[in-house]
Coordinates of C-alpha atoms and ligand atoms in Angstrom, one line a residue:
X1 CA -1.1 -11.2 12.3
X2 CA 1.1 -8.3 11.1
X3 CA 2.7 -8.0 14.5
X4 CA 3.6 -11.7 14.2
X5 CA 5.2 -11.5 10.8
X6 CA 6.9 -8.1 11.3
X7 CA 10.4 -9.6 11.9
X8 CA 10.5 -11.4 8.5
X9 CA 8.2 -9.1 6.6
X10 CA 10.7 -7.1 4.6
X11 CA 12.9 -10.1 3.6
X12 CA 9.9 -12.2 2.5
X13 CA 8.4 -9.3 0.6
X14 CA 11.5 -9.0 -1.4
X15 CA 11.9 -12.8 -1.9
X16 CA 8.3 -13.6 -2.8
X17 CA 8.0 -10.7 -5.2
X18 CA 11.2 -11.7 -7.0
X19 CA 12.8 -8.5 -5.6
X20 CA 10.3 -6.3 -7.5
X21 CA 8.4 -4.7 -4.6
X22 CA 10.9 -1.9 -4.1
X23 CA 11.1 -1.3 -7.8
X24 CA 7.3 -0.8 -7.8
X25 CA 7.6 1.7 -4.9
X26 CA 10.5 3.5 -6.6
X27 CA 8.6 3.8 -9.8
X28 CA 5.5 5.2 -8.0
X29 CA 7.6 7.9 -6.5
X30 CA 9.3 8.7 -9.8
X31 CA 5.8 9.4 -11.3
X32 CA 4.9 11.6 -8.3
X33 CA 8.1 13.6 -9.0
X34 CA 7.2 13.8 -12.7
X35 CA 3.8 15.3 -11.7
X36 CA 5.7 18.3 -10.3
X37 CA 3.5 18.7 -7.3
X38 CA 4.7 19.9 -3.9
X39 CA 4.4 17.3 -1.1
X40 CA 5.2 18.9 2.2
X41 CA 2.8 16.8 4.3
X42 CA 2.6 13.1 3.5
X43 CA 0.6 10.3 5.0
X44 CA 2.0 6.8 4.5
X45 CA -1.1 4.8 5.5
X46 CA -0.8 1.1 6.5
X47 CA 2.8 2.0 6.5
X48 CA 4.0 -1.4 7.8
X49 CA 7.7 -1.5 8.1
X50 CA 8.1 1.9 6.3
X51 CA 9.5 1.0 2.8
X52 CA 7.1 3.3 1.0
X53 CA 7.7 6.1 3.5
X54 CA 11.4 5.7 3.0
X55 CA 10.9 6.2 -0.8
X56 CA 8.7 9.3 -0.1
X57 CA 11.8 11.0 1.4
X58 CA 12.8 11.7 -2.2
X59 CA 9.8 14.0 -2.4
X60 CA 11.5 16.2 0.2
X61 CA 8.6 16.4 2.6
X62 CA 8.5 18.4 5.8
X63 CA 6.6 15.7 7.6
X64 CA 5.6 12.1 6.9
X65 CA 3.0 10.5 9.2
X66 CA 3.4 6.7 9.2
X67 CA 0.1 5.3 10.3
X68 CA -0.6 1.6 11.0
X69 CA -2.5 -0.7 13.3
X70 CA 0.5 -2.8 14.1
X71 CA 2.9 -1.5 16.8
X72 CA 5.6 -4.0 15.9
X73 CA 5.6 -2.8 12.2
X74 CA 5.7 0.8 13.4
X75 CA 8.8 0.0 15.5
X76 CA 10.6 -1.1 12.3
X77 CA 9.3 1.9 10.4
X78 CA 10.8 4.1 13.0
X79 CA 14.3 2.8 12.4
X80 CA 14.1 3.5 8.7
X81 CA 13.1 7.1 8.6
X82 CA 14.7 10.2 10.2
X83 CA 12.9 11.1 13.4
X84 CA 12.7 14.8 12.7
X85 CA 10.5 14.1 9.6
X86 CA 8.8 10.9 10.5
X87 CA 5.8 10.7 12.9
X88 CA 4.7 7.1 13.5
X89 CA 1.1 6.8 14.7
X90 CA -1.0 3.8 15.7
X91 CA -4.2 4.4 13.8
X92 CA -6.8 2.7 11.7
X93 CA -7.6 3.7 8.2
X94 CA -11.3 3.8 9.0
X95 CA -10.9 6.6 11.6
X96 CA -7.9 8.8 10.8
X97 CA -6.7 11.1 13.7
X98 CA -5.8 13.9 11.3
X99 CA -7.3 17.3 10.4
X100 CA -9.5 17.6 7.3
X101 CA -7.5 18.9 4.3
X102 CA -4.1 18.5 6.0
X103 CA -2.1 16.2 3.5
X104 CA -0.7 16.8 0.1
X105 CA -0.2 13.2 -0.6
X106 CA -1.4 9.9 0.8
X107 CA 0.3 6.6 -0.2
X108 CA -0.7 3.1 0.5
X109 CA 1.6 0.2 -0.4
X110 CA -0.1 -3.2 -0.2
X111 CA -2.5 -2.1 2.4
X112 CA -6.0 -1.4 1.0
X113 CA -6.6 -5.1 0.5
X114 CA -6.6 -5.5 4.3
X115 CA -9.1 -2.8 5.1
X116 CA -12.3 -4.2 6.5
X117 CA -14.4 -1.4 5.2
X118 CA -12.8 -0.1 2.1
X119 CA -15.5 2.5 1.3
X120 CA -15.2 4.3 4.6
X121 CA -11.4 4.2 4.4
X122 CA -11.5 5.9 1.0
X123 CA -13.9 8.5 2.3
X124 CA -11.5 9.2 5.3
X125 CA -8.5 9.5 2.9
X126 CA -10.4 11.9 0.8
X127 CA -11.2 13.9 3.9
X128 CA -7.6 14.3 5.1
X129 CA -6.3 15.3 1.7
X130 CA -6.2 18.9 0.5
X131 CA -8.2 19.6 -2.7
X132 CA -5.8 18.7 -5.5
X133 CA -3.9 16.4 -3.1
X134 CA -2.6 13.1 -4.6
X135 CA -3.4 9.5 -3.6
X136 CA -1.2 6.7 -4.7
X137 CA -2.1 3.0 -4.2
X138 CA 0.2 0.1 -4.9
X139 CA -1.7 -3.1 -4.6
X140 CA -2.3 -6.7 -5.6
X141 CA -5.8 -6.8 -7.2
X142 CA -7.9 -9.8 -8.1
X143 CA -7.1 -10.8 -11.6
X144 CA -9.8 -11.2 -14.3
X145 CA -11.8 -14.5 -14.0
X146 CA -10.4 -16.5 -16.8
X147 CA -7.2 -16.8 -18.8
X148 CA -3.5 -17.5 -18.2
X149 CA -3.1 -14.8 -15.7
X150 CA -5.7 -16.3 -13.4
X151 CA -4.2 -19.8 -13.7
X152 CA -0.7 -18.5 -13.0
X153 CA -2.0 -16.5 -10.1
X154 CA -3.7 -19.5 -8.6
X155 CA -0.6 -21.7 -9.1
X156 CA 1.8 -19.2 -7.5
X157 CA -0.3 -17.6 -4.8
X158 CA -2.4 -20.6 -3.7
X159 CA 0.1 -23.4 -4.0
X160 CA 3.7 -22.2 -4.0
X161 CA 3.8 -18.9 -2.1
X162 CA 2.0 -20.0 1.2
X163 CA 4.5 -22.9 1.5
X164 CA 7.5 -20.7 1.3
X165 CA 6.0 -17.8 3.2
X166 CA 4.5 -19.7 6.1
X167 CA 7.7 -21.7 6.6
X168 CA 10.1 -18.8 6.5
X169 CA 7.9 -16.5 8.7
X170 CA 7.1 -19.4 11.2
X171 CA 3.4 -18.5 10.8
X172 CA 0.8 -21.2 10.1
X173 CA -1.5 -19.0 8.1
X174 CA -0.2 -15.5 7.2
X175 CA 0.7 -16.4 3.7
X176 CA -2.5 -18.4 3.1
X177 CA -4.2 -15.2 4.1
X178 CA -2.2 -13.4 1.4
X179 CA -3.8 -15.6 -1.3
X180 CA -7.3 -15.3 0.2
X181 CA -7.0 -11.6 0.6
X182 CA -6.1 -11.1 -3.1
X183 CA -8.7 -13.7 -4.3
X184 CA -11.4 -12.0 -2.2
X185 CA -10.4 -8.5 -3.2
X186 CA -11.8 -6.4 -6.1
X187 CA -10.3 -5.9 -9.6
X188 CA -8.3 -2.7 -10.3
X189 CA -11.2 -1.5 -12.5
X190 CA -13.6 -1.8 -9.6
X191 CA -11.1 0.0 -7.3
X192 CA -10.8 2.9 -9.8
X193 CA -14.6 3.1 -9.9
X194 CA -14.7 3.3 -6.1
X195 CA -12.2 6.2 -6.1
X196 CA -14.2 8.0 -8.7
X197 CA -17.4 7.6 -6.8
X198 CA -15.8 9.0 -3.7
X199 CA -14.3 12.3 -4.9
X200 CA -11.2 11.3 -6.9
X201 CA -10.1 11.7 -10.5
X202 CA -7.8 8.9 -11.8
X203 CA -4.5 10.3 -13.2
X204 CA -2.9 7.0 -14.2
X205 CA -3.2 3.3 -13.6
X206 CA 0.0 1.3 -14.2
X207 CA 0.0 -2.5 -14.6
X208 CA 3.3 -3.6 -12.9
X209 CA 2.8 -7.4 -13.1
X210 CA 0.2 -9.5 -14.9
X211 CA -2.6 -7.1 -14.1
X212 CA -2.3 -8.2 -10.5
X213 CA 0.1 -5.7 -9.1
X214 CA -1.0 -2.3 -10.1
X215 CA -0.3 1.3 -9.1
X216 CA -3.2 3.7 -9.2
X217 CA -2.5 7.5 -9.1
X218 CA -5.5 9.7 -8.2
X219 CA -6.2 13.3 -7.4
X220 CA -8.8 14.7 -4.9
X221 CA -11.2 16.8 -6.9
Ligands
LIG301 C1 1.2 -5.8 3.7 S1 1.6 -4.6 5.0 C2 2.1 -3.3 3.9 C3 3.2 -2.5 4.5 C4 3.9 -1.4 3.6 N1 2.9 -0.3 3.3 C5 4.6 -1.9 2.4 O1 4.6 -1.2 1.4 O2 5.2 -3.0 2.5 C6 -0.1 -4.1 5.4 C7 -0.1 -3.2 6.6 O3 -1.5 -2.7 6.7 C8 -1.8 -2.6 8.1 N2 -3.2 -2.5 8.3 C9 -4.1 -3.5 8.0 N3 -5.4 -3.0 8.2 C10 -5.2 -1.7 8.6 C11 -6.2 -0.6 8.9 N4 -7.5 -0.9 8.9 N5 -5.7 0.6 9.3 C12 -4.3 0.8 9.3 N6 -3.4 -0.2 9.0 C13 -3.9 -1.4 8.6 C14 -1.1 -3.8 8.8 O4 -0.9 -3.7 10.1 C15 0.2 -4.0 7.9 O5 1.3 -3.4 8.6

């Protein structure tokens, strides 16, 4: 599916998020700078077309590994980042082809929701990070069951967004999948609990939009 939507992915991301997606990535990187940690080796996991990796360049890394399942996405990623720093790798989050304790930072932008076995991916991410390494997740989490947020979420994600997304991407289902993947995902609170259970300390959790789009900063203990 991600191979299929790769040509229109960036444009639609910007349009459907009201041009906020890059703002969320930038603000995540600003906070990582504020933490005053060194980030020589960075993993941009589920890197897609490389927008988060491109922001990570501001952290002055020696190497960024862009890891994704989709070759078509990696081809676009390759064009966005300098080739002496960026190492695109076809890999799945469940089995990362990296040494234990190698990375100073792992970032995932709008990726964890797609992982089939989230627990084992979190364990893998913890493995490849150095102790004290940082893990940042930007994601659309399932909103709380009731209230205005839930009703607005359903109206926009279930009714409006699939019509625009499927038409503009020429896909019959990709943007229906987006609604289902958020609706079937866990809340940000459950995600934080999962990280804590698997060796991370939560540093900060930022609500970017209606409690649906959140950025979670964690540290490997
Ligand atoms: C919504 S895109 C996000 C791209 C990018 N990180 C961003 O900020 O826009 C999700 C990406 O996750 C990748 N993906 C899905 N499941 C994966 C897995 N198990 N391992 C690695 N990548 C995966 C897809 O191929 C896709 O490129």
